[in-house]
Short mmCIF file of C-alpha atoms in Angstrom, two decimals:
data_model
loop_
_atom_site.label_atom_id
_atom_site.label_comp_id
_atom_site.label_asym_id
_atom_site.label_seq_id
_atom_site.Cartn_x
_atom_site.Cartn_y
_atom_site.Cartn_z
CA UNK A 567 -0.55 14.06 -8.53
CA UNK A 568 3.04 13.12 -7.93
CA UNK A 569 4.22 9.64 -6.91
CA UNK A 570 6.79 10.12 -4.05
CA UNK A 571 7.65 6.47 -3.54
CA UNK A 572 6.80 2.89 -4.42
CA UNK A 573 7.16 0.87 -1.24
CA UNK A 574 7.59 -2.96 -1.20
CA UNK A 575 8.09 -5.41 1.63
CA UNK A 576 8.71 -9.16 2.26
CA UNK A 577 6.79 -11.17 4.84
CA UNK A 578 8.48 -11.04 8.20
CA UNK A 579 7.82 -12.83 11.43
CA UNK A 580 6.82 -10.46 14.26
CA UNK A 581 5.48 -11.00 17.73
CA UNK A 582 2.60 -8.47 17.46
CA UNK A 583 0.57 -9.80 14.52
CA UNK A 584 -2.83 -11.43 14.74
CA UNK A 585 -2.02 -13.52 11.72
CA UNK A 586 -2.11 -17.23 12.77
CA UNK A 587 1.11 -17.74 10.70
CA UNK A 588 2.93 -15.04 12.69
CA UNK A 589 4.01 -13.02 9.73
CA UNK A 590 3.14 -9.50 8.24
CA UNK A 591 3.91 -7.79 5.10
CA UNK A 592 3.35 -4.29 6.49
CA UNK A 593 7.07 -3.48 6.88
CA UNK A 594 7.48 -1.86 3.46
CA UNK A 595 10.35 0.39 2.35
CA UNK A 596 10.80 2.71 -0.67
CA UNK A 597 12.56 1.24 -3.62
CA UNK A 598 14.53 2.86 -6.43
CA UNK A 599 13.89 2.19 -10.01
CA UNK A 600 11.08 0.61 -12.00
CA UNK A 601 8.88 -2.05 -10.37
CA UNK A 602 7.16 -4.79 -12.54
CA UNK A 603 3.39 -4.54 -12.26
CA UNK A 604 1.14 -7.50 -13.04
CA UNK A 605 -2.48 -8.51 -12.38
CA UNK A 606 -2.69 -9.43 -8.65
CA UNK A 607 -4.93 -12.46 -9.12
CA UNK A 608 -8.00 -13.69 -7.27
CA UNK A 609 -8.86 -12.86 -3.80
CA UNK A 610 -7.49 -15.32 -1.25
CA UNK A 611 -4.40 -16.21 -3.43
CA UNK A 612 -3.49 -13.06 -5.14
CA UNK A 613 -0.90 -10.53 -4.00
CA UNK A 614 -0.42 -6.86 -4.63
CA UNK A 615 0.61 -7.23 -8.24
CA UNK A 616 3.89 -5.49 -7.53
CA UNK A 617 7.04 -7.61 -7.92
CA UNK A 618 8.83 -7.89 -4.71
CA UNK A 619 5.95 -7.22 -2.49
CA UNK A 620 4.44 -9.84 -0.11
CA UNK A 621 0.87 -9.83 0.99
CA UNK A 622 -0.06 -11.76 4.20
CA UNK A 623 -3.52 -12.66 5.50
CA UNK A 624 -4.75 -13.05 2.00
CA UNK A 625 -8.28 -13.65 3.27
CA UNK A 626 -8.29 -9.82 3.94
CA UNK A 627 -5.55 -8.39 1.78
CA UNK A 628 -4.42 -8.69 -1.79
CA UNK A 629 -6.26 -9.86 -4.88
CA UNK A 630 -7.82 -7.82 -7.69
CA UNK A 631 -9.97 -5.74 -5.33
CA UNK A 632 -7.43 -4.95 -2.61
CA UNK A 633 -4.00 -5.02 -4.25
CA UNK A 634 -2.39 -1.69 -3.72
CA UNK A 635 -2.63 0.59 -0.69
CA UNK A 636 -1.91 4.35 -1.14
CA UNK A 637 -1.39 7.06 1.48
CA UNK A 638 -0.96 10.74 0.70
CA UNK A 639 2.22 12.49 2.09
CA UNK A 640 -0.17 15.21 3.31
CA UNK A 641 -1.87 12.59 5.52
CA UNK A 642 1.53 11.37 6.84
CA UNK A 643 2.34 14.99 7.65
CA UNK A 644 -0.91 15.42 9.56
CA UNK A 645 0.01 12.33 11.63
CA UNK A 646 3.51 13.70 12.20
CA UNK A 647 2.05 16.72 13.82
CA UNK A 648 -0.34 14.64 15.82
CA UNK A 649 2.34 12.21 17.05
CA UNK A 650 5.15 14.63 17.41
CA UNK A 651 7.61 12.60 15.41
CA UNK A 652 8.70 12.10 11.83
CA UNK A 653 7.18 9.47 9.65
CA UNK A 654 8.91 8.22 6.55
CA UNK A 655 7.14 7.32 3.25
CA UNK A 656 5.89 3.78 3.81
CA UNK A 657 5.27 4.29 7.53
CA UNK A 658 1.69 2.99 7.32
CA UNK A 659 2.70 -0.06 5.10
CA UNK A 660 1.45 1.66 1.97
CA UNK A 661 2.50 0.54 -1.54
CA UNK A 662 2.31 4.14 -2.90
CA UNK A 663 3.04 7.37 -1.16
CA UNK A 664 1.57 10.27 -3.19
CA UNK A 665 1.65 14.06 -3.16
CA UNK A 666 -1.22 16.28 -4.28
CA UNK A 667 -3.74 13.50 -4.41
CA UNK A 668 -6.68 13.39 -1.98
CA UNK A 669 -6.39 9.71 -1.22
CA UNK A 670 -8.83 9.97 1.78
CA UNK A 671 -11.44 11.50 -0.61
CA UNK A 672 -10.94 8.89 -3.30
CA UNK A 673 -14.09 7.71 -5.08
CA UNK A 674 -14.84 4.16 -6.26
CA UNK A 675 -14.17 4.07 -10.04
CA UNK A 676 -11.49 6.86 -9.98
CA UNK A 677 -8.43 6.21 -12.19
CA UNK A 678 -4.99 7.31 -11.21
CA UNK A 679 -2.29 7.50 -13.90
CA UNK A 680 1.19 6.58 -12.43
CA UNK A 681 3.86 7.37 -15.00
CA UNK A 682 3.32 6.78 -18.72
CA UNK A 683 2.29 3.13 -18.55
CA UNK A 684 0.29 2.31 -15.33
CA UNK A 685 -3.24 3.28 -14.57
CA UNK A 686 -4.69 2.17 -11.20
CA UNK A 687 -8.26 2.52 -10.33
CA UNK A 688 -10.12 2.75 -6.98
CA UNK A 689 -12.17 -0.40 -6.46
CA UNK A 690 -12.57 -0.19 -2.73
CA UNK A 691 -11.79 2.26 0.10
CA UNK A 692 -10.61 1.11 3.44
CA UNK A 693 -9.71 2.46 6.77
CA UNK A 694 -6.59 1.76 8.93
CA UNK A 695 -5.40 -1.85 8.91
CA UNK A 696 -4.21 -3.93 11.79
CA UNK A 697 -1.34 -6.40 11.54
#
């Protein structure tokens, strides 16, 4: 497995969200350099655990069981073919864009080593999200 990008984003007001506060954190962008990782915190008040990343609609996102969203580059490539246009890493609001990891086939309890110090484990699988 190769980590292609770590993607972070700040909350942003948009007209298309169903969030009552009118903001979304889906607009993530790849960042350069190390990112501080911490425990996300409890559901409802916790974030992603990645410094510099905002989580909105905390009733549904963030916290210890839904902290980091990963998408495989291979899946983005499939969507590029389907849509007929290029998709950058972070296009689906994911925190991690991977290569050579079957994210869609992930199993609950799987552990992923990211670099020498960080191990993430799959606690929950999800489908596409709305914003």
